[in-house]
CSV table of C-alpha atoms and ligand atoms in Angstrom, one decimal:
chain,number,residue,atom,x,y,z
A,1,UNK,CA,0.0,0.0,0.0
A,2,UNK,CA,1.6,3.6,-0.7
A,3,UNK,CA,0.4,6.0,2.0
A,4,UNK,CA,1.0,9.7,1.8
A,5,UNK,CA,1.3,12.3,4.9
A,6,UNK,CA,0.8,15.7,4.8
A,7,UNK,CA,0.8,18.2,7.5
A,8,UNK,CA,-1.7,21.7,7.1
A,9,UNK,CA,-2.0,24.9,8.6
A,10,UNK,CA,0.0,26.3,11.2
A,11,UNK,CA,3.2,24.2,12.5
A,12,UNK,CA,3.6,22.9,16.3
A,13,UNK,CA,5.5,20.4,18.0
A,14,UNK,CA,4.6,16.6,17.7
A,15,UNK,CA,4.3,16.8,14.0
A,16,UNK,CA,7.2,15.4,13.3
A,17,UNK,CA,6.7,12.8,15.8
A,18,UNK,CA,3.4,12.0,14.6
A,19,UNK,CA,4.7,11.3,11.1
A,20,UNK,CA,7.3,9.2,12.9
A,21,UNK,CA,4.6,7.0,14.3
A,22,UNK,CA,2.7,6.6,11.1
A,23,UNK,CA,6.0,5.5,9.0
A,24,UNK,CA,7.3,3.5,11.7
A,25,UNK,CA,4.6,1.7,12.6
A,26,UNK,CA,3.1,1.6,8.8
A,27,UNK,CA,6.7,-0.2,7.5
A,28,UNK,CA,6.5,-2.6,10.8
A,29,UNK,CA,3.4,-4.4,10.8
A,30,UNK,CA,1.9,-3.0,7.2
A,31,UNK,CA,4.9,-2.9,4.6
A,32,UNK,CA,3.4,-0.2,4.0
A,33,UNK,CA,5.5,2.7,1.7
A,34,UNK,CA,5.5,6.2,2.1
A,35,UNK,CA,5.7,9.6,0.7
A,36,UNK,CA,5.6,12.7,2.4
A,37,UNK,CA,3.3,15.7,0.8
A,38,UNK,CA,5.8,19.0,0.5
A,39,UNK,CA,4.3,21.9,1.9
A,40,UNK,CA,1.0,20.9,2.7
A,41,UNK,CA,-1.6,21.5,0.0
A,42,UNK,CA,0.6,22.7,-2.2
A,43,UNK,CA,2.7,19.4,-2.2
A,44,UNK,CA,-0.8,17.8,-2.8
A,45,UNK,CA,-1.9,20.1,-6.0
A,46,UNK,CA,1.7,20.2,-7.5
A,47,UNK,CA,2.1,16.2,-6.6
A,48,UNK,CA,5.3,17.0,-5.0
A,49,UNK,CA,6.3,14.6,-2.7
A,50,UNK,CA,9.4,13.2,-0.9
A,51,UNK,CA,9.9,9.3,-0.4
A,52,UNK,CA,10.2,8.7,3.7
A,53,UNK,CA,12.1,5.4,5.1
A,54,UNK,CA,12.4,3.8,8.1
A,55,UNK,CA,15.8,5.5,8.7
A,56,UNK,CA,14.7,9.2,7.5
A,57,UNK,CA,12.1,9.0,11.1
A,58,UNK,CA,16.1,9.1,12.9
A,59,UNK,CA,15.7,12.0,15.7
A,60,UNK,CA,12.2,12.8,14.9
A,61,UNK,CA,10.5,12.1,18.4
A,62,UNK,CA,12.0,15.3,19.3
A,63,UNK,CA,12.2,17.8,16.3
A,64,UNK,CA,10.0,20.2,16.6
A,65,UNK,CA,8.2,21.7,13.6
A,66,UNK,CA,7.2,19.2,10.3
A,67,UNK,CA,9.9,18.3,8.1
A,68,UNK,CA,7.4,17.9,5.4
A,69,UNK,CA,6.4,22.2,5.5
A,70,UNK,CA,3.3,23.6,5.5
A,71,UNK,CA,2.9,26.8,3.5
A,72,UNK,CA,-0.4,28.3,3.2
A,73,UNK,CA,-1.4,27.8,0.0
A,74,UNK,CA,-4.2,29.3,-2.7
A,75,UNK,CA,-6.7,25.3,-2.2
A,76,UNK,CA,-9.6,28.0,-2.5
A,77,UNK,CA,-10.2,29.7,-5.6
A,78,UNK,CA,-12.9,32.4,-4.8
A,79,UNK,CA,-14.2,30.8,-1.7
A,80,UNK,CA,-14.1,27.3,-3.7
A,81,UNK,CA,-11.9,24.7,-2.9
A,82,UNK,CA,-10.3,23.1,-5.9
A,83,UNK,CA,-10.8,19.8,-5.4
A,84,UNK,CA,-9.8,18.3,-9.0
A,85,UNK,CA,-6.6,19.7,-8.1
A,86,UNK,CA,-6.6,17.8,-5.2
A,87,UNK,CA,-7.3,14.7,-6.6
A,88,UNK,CA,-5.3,15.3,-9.8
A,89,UNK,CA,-2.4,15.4,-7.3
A,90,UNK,CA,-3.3,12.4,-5.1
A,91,UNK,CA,-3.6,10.1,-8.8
A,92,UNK,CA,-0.8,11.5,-9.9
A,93,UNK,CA,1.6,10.5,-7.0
A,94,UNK,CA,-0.1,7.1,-7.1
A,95,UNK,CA,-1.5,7.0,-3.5
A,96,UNK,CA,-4.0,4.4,-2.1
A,97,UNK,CA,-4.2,6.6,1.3
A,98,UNK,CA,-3.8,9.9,2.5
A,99,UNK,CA,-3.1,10.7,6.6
A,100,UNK,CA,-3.8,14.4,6.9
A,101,UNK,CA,-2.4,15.9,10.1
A,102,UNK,CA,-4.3,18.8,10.9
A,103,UNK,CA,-6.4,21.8,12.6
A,104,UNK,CA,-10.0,22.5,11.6
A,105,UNK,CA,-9.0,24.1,8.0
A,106,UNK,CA,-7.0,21.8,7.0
A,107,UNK,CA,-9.1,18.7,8.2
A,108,UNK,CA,-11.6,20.2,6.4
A,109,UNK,CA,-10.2,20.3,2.9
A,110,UNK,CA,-9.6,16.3,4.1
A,111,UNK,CA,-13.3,15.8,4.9
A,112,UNK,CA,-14.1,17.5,1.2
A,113,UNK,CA,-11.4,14.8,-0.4
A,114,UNK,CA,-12.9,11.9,1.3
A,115,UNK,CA,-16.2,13.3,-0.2
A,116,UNK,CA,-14.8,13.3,-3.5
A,117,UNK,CA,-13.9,9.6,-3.6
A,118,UNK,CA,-10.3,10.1,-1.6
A,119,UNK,CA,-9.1,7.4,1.0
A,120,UNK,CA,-8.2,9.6,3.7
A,121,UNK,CA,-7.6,9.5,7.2
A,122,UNK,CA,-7.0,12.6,9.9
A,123,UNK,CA,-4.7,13.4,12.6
A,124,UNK,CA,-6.0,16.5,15.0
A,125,UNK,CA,-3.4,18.8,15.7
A,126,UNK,CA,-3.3,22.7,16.6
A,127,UNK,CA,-2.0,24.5,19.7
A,128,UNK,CA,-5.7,25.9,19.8
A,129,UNK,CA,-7.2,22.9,21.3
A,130,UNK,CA,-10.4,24.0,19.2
A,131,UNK,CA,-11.8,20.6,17.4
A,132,UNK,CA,-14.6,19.7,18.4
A,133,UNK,CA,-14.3,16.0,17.6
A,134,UNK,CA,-11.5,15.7,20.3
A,135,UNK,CA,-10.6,16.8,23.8
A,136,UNK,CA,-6.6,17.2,22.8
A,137,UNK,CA,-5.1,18.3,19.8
A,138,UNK,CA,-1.0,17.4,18.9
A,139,UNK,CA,0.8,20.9,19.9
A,140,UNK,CA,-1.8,22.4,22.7
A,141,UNK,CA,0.3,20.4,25.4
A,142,UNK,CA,3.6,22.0,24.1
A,143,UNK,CA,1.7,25.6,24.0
A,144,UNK,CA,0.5,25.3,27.8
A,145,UNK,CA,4.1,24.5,29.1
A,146,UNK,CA,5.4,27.6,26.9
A,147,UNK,CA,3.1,30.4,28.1
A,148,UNK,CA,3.0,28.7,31.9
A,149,UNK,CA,6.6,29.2,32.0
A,150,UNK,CA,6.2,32.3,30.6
A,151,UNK,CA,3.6,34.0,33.2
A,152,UNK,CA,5.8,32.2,36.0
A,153,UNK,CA,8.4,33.8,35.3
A,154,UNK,CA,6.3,37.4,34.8
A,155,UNK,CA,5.6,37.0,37.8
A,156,UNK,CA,8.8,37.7,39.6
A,157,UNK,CA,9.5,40.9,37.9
A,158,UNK,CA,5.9,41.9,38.2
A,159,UNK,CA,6.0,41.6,41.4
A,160,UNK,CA,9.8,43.4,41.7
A,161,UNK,CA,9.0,46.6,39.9
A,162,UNK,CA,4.9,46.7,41.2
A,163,UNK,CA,3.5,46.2,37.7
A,164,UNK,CA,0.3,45.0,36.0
A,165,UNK,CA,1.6,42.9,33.8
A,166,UNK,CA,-0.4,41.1,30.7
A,167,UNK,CA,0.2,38.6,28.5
A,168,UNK,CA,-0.9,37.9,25.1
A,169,UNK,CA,-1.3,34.0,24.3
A,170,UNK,CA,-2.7,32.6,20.7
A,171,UNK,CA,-6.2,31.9,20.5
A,172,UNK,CA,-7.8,33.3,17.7
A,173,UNK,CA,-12.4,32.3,18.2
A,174,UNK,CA,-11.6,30.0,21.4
A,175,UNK,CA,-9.9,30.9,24.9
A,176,UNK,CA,-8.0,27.6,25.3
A,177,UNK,CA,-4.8,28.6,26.1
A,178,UNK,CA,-5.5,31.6,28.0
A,179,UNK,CA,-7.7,29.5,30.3
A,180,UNK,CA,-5.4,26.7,31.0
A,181,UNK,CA,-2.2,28.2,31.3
A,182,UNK,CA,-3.7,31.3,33.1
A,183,UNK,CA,-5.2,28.9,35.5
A,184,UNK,CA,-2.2,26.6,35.4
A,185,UNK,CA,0.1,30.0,35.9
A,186,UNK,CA,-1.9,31.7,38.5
A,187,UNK,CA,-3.0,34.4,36.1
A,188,UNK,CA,-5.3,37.2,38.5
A,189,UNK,CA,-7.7,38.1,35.2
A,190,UNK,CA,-8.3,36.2,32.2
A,191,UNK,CA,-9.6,37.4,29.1
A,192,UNK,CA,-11.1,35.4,26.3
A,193,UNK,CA,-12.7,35.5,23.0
A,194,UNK,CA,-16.0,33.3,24.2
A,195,UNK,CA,-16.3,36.0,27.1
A,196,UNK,CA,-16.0,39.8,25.6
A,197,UNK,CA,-14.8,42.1,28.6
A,198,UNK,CA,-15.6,45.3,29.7
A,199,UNK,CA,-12.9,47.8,30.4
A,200,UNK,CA,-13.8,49.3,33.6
A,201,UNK,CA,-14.7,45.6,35.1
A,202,UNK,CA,-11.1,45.0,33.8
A,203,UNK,CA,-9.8,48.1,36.0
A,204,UNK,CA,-12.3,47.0,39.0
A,205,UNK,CA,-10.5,43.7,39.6
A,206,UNK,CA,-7.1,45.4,39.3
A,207,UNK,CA,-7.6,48.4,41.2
A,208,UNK,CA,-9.3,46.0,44.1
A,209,UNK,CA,-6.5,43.8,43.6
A,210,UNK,CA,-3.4,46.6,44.3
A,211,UNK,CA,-5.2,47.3,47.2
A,212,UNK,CA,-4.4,44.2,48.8
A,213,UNK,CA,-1.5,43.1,46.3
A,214,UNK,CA,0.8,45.5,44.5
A,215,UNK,CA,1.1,43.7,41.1
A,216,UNK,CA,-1.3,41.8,38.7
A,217,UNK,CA,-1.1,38.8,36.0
A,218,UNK,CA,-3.4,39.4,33.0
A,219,UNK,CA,-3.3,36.4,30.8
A,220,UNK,CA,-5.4,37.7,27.4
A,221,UNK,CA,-5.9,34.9,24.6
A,222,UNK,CA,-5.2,37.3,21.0
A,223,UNK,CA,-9.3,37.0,20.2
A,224,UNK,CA,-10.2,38.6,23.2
A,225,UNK,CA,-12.2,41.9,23.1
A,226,UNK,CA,-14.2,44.6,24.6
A,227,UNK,CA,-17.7,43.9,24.5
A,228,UNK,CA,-18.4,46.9,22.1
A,229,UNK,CA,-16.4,46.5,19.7
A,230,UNK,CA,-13.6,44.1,17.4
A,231,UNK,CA,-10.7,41.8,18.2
A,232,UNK,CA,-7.1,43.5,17.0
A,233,UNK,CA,-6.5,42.9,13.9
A,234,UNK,CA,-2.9,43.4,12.5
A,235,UNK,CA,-3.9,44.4,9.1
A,236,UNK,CA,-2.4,41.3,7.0
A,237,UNK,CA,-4.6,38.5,6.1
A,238,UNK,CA,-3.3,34.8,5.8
A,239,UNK,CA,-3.4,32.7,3.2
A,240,UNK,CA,-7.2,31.9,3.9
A,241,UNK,CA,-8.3,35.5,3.8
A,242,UNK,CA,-8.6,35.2,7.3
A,243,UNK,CA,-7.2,38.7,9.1
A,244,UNK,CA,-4.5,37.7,11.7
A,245,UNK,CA,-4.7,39.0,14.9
A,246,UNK,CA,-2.2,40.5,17.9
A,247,UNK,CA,-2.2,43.5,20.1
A,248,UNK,CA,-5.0,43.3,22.1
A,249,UNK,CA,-2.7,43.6,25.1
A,250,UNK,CA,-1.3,46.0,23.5
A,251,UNK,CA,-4.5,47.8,24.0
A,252,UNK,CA,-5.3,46.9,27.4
A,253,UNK,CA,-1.7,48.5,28.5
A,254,UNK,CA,-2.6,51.8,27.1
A,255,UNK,CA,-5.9,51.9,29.1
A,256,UNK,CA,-5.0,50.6,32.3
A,257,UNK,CA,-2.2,52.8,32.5
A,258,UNK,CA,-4.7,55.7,31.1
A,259,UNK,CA,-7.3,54.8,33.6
A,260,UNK,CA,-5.5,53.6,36.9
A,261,UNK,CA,-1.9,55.2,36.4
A,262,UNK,CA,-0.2,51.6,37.3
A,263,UNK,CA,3.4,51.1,35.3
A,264,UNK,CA,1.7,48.4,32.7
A,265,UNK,CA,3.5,46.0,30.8
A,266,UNK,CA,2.5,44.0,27.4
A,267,UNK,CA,4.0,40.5,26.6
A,268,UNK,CA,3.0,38.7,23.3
A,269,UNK,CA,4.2,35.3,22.9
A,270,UNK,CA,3.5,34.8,19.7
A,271,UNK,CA,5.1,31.7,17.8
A,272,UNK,CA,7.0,30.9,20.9
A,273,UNK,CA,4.3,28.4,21.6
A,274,UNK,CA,5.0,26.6,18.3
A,275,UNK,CA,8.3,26.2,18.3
A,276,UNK,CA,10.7,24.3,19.6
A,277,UNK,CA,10.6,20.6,21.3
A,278,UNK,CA,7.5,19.0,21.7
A,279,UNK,CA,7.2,18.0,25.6
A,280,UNK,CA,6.6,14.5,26.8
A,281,UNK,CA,2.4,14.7,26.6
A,282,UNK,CA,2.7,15.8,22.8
A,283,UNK,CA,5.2,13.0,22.4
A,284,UNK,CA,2.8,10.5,23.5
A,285,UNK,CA,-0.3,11.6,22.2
A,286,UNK,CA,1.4,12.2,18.7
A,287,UNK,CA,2.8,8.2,19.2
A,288,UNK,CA,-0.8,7.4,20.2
A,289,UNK,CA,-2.4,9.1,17.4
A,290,UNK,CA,0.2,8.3,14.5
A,291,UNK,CA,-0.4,4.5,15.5
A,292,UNK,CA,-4.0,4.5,15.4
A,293,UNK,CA,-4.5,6.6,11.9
A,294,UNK,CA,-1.7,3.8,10.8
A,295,UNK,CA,-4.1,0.9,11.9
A,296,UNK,CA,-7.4,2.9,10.8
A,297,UNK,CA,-5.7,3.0,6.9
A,298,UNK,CA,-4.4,-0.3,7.0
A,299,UNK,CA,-8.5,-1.6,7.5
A,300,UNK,CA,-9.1,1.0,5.1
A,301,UNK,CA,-11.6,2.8,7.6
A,302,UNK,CA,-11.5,5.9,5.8
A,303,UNK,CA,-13.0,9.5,6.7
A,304,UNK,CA,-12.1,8.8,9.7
A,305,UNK,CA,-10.0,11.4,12.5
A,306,UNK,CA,-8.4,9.7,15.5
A,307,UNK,CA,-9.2,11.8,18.6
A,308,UNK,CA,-9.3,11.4,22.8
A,309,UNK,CA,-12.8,11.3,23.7
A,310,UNK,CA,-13.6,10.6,27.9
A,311,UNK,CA,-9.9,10.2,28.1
A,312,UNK,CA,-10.3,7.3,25.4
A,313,UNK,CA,-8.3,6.9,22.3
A,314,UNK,CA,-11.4,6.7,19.5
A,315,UNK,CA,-12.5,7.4,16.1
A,316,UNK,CA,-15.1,10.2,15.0
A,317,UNK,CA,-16.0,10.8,11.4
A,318,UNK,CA,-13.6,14.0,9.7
A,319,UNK,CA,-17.3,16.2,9.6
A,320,UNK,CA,-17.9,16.1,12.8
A,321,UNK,CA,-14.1,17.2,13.5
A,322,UNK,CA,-13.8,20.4,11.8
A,323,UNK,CA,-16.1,22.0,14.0
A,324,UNK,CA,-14.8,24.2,16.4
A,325,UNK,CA,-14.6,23.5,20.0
A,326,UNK,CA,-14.8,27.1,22.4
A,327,UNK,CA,-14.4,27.5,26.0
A,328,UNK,CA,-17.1,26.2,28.1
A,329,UNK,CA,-18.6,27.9,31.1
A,330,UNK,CA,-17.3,25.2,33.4
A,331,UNK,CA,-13.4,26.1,32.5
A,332,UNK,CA,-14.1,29.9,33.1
A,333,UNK,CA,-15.7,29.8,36.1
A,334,UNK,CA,-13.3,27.9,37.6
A,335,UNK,CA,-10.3,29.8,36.9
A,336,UNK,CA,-12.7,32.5,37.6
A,337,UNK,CA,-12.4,31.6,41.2
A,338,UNK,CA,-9.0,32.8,41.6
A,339,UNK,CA,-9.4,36.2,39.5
A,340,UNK,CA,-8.5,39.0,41.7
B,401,F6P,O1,-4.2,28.1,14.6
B,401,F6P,C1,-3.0,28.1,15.2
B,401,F6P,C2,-2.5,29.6,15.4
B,401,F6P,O2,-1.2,29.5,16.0
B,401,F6P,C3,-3.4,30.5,16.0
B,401,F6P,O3,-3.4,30.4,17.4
B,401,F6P,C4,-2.9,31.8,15.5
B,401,F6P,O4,-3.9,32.8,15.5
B,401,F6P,C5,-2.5,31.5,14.1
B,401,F6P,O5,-2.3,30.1,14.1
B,401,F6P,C6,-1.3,32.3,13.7
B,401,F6P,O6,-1.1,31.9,12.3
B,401,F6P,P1,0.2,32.4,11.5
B,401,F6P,O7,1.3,31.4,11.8
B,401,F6P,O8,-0.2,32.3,10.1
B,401,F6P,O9,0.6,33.8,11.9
């Protein structure tokens, strides 16, 4: 059986060891042979693919990144995916499977290929934690662990020079992040898209705060925004006309330090969540997931996404994945509890 991998959207780490799982397990048991899509979708229109061996998998539990690519690529022409292309590509590198790994966009060019006669099988992965077919996406854990480190270590010098401090974590339609690590890192106000703020409620719990404590975490998730008006956009679109966001804590500096006269400070992590090693969670669940889309292809159970579902690994169709998955009220209220 030749089985291609391609890896979508944004990069994080556990790609590479995901595509490790697949190849390694897929040469094992299967005899399976594989290629590896360049660049995403692009790799798939052009049919540019690399061959990938046993021994080419060498160092990859670690490596953060794909070393397949991913660059955003024109799949929609006017809103309309281009589907021959698609399977022009898939015929023309001769596959008899195709394991996507990726978010909700991605996945959801998959689910459209499967509808158009392709034998494909998904892999969630996205530091957004937003599908809604699964309660863990490859790259969230990795995220967390960057941006808890982060606000512990905000915290010290927050606490040195008396400051309000906020940082800005990814998180474009769903608070994920924010909410965990904020909770995980102790955050005193946590802002989210799923829960637009209000400015002066934002002042009240750090002007209540500073009268008991004389500095303040804010942990903001880049989707956040006031209840009256628009998340911050940068200006730039990516590939999928969608407009990119960042600054939001930017914006909150300016007014807290307008309104309540604390010395404010603005941290935006940025990519730094989706680079570098993956940590020992994404290792695993990346091992757990490769293996499984390996055995799903092998019985030719296609349309298929692996996904963690009650803590269980299980199997949910590719439609029902690329839905996306917000913050619920139970997550807020609880870190909630420890705003202030
Ligand atoms: O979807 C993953 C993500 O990292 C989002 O959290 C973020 O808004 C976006 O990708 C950034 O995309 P880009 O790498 O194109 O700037």
């Amino acid at each position: 059986m030749r089985v291609g991998i391609l890896t979508g959207g944004g990069d994080c780490p556990g790609l590479n060891a995901a595509i490790r799982a697949v190849v390694r397990k897929g040469i094992n048991d299967y005899h399976m042979q594989f290629v590896g899509v360049k660049d995403g979708w692009r790799g798939m229109m052009e049919a540019d693919s690399i061959p990938l061996t046993r021994n080419d998998m060498s160092g990859l539990l670690v490596r953060g990144g794909t070393i397949l690519g991913s660059t955003p690529s024109q799949v929609f022409d006017k809103g309309e995916l281009k589907v021959e292309k698609l399977v022009e590509g898939y015929r023309c590198m001769n596959l008899d499977a195709l394991i996507v790994i990726g978010g909700d966009t991605t996945l959801g060019v998959a689910a459209k290929m499967f509808d158009a006669g392709l034998n494909i099988v998904g892999i969630p992965k996205t530091i957004d934690n937003d599908l809604v077919g699964t309660e863990v996406t490859v790259g969230f854990n990795t995220a967390l662990t960057v941006a808890v480190e982060a606000i512990d270590r905000v915290h010290t010098t927050a606490e040195s020079h008396h400051r309000v401090m906020i940082v800005e974590v990814m998180g474009r339609h769903a608070g994920w992040i924010a909410i965990m690590a904020g909770m995980a890192g102790g955050a005193d106000l946590i802002l989210i898209p799923e829960k637009p703020f209000d400015l002066d409620d934002v002042c009240s719990v750090i002007s209540k705060r500073h009268q008991r404590k004389s500095f303040t975490i804010v942990v903001v998730a880049e989707g956040a925004h006031p209840r009256d008006g628009e998340a911050s956009y940068t200006g730039e679109e990516d590939a999928f006309g969608n407009h990119t966001l960042g600054g939001v804590s930017n914006y909150l500096k300016r007014e807290i330090k307008n309104k309540l006269g604390f010395d404010t400070r603005s941290i935006i992590l940025g990519h730094t969540q989706r680079g570098g090693i993956p940590t020992v969670a994404d290792r695993i669940l990346a091992t757990r997931y490769g293996v499984k889309a390996v055995d799903l292809t092998s019985q030719q159970e296609y349309g298929k996404m692996v996904a963690i579902q009650g803590g269980q690994l299980v199997t949910v169709s590719l439609d029902e994945a690329v839905k996306q998955r917000k913050v619920t009220d139970y997550w807020y209220d609880l870190a909630a509890n420890f705003f202030g």
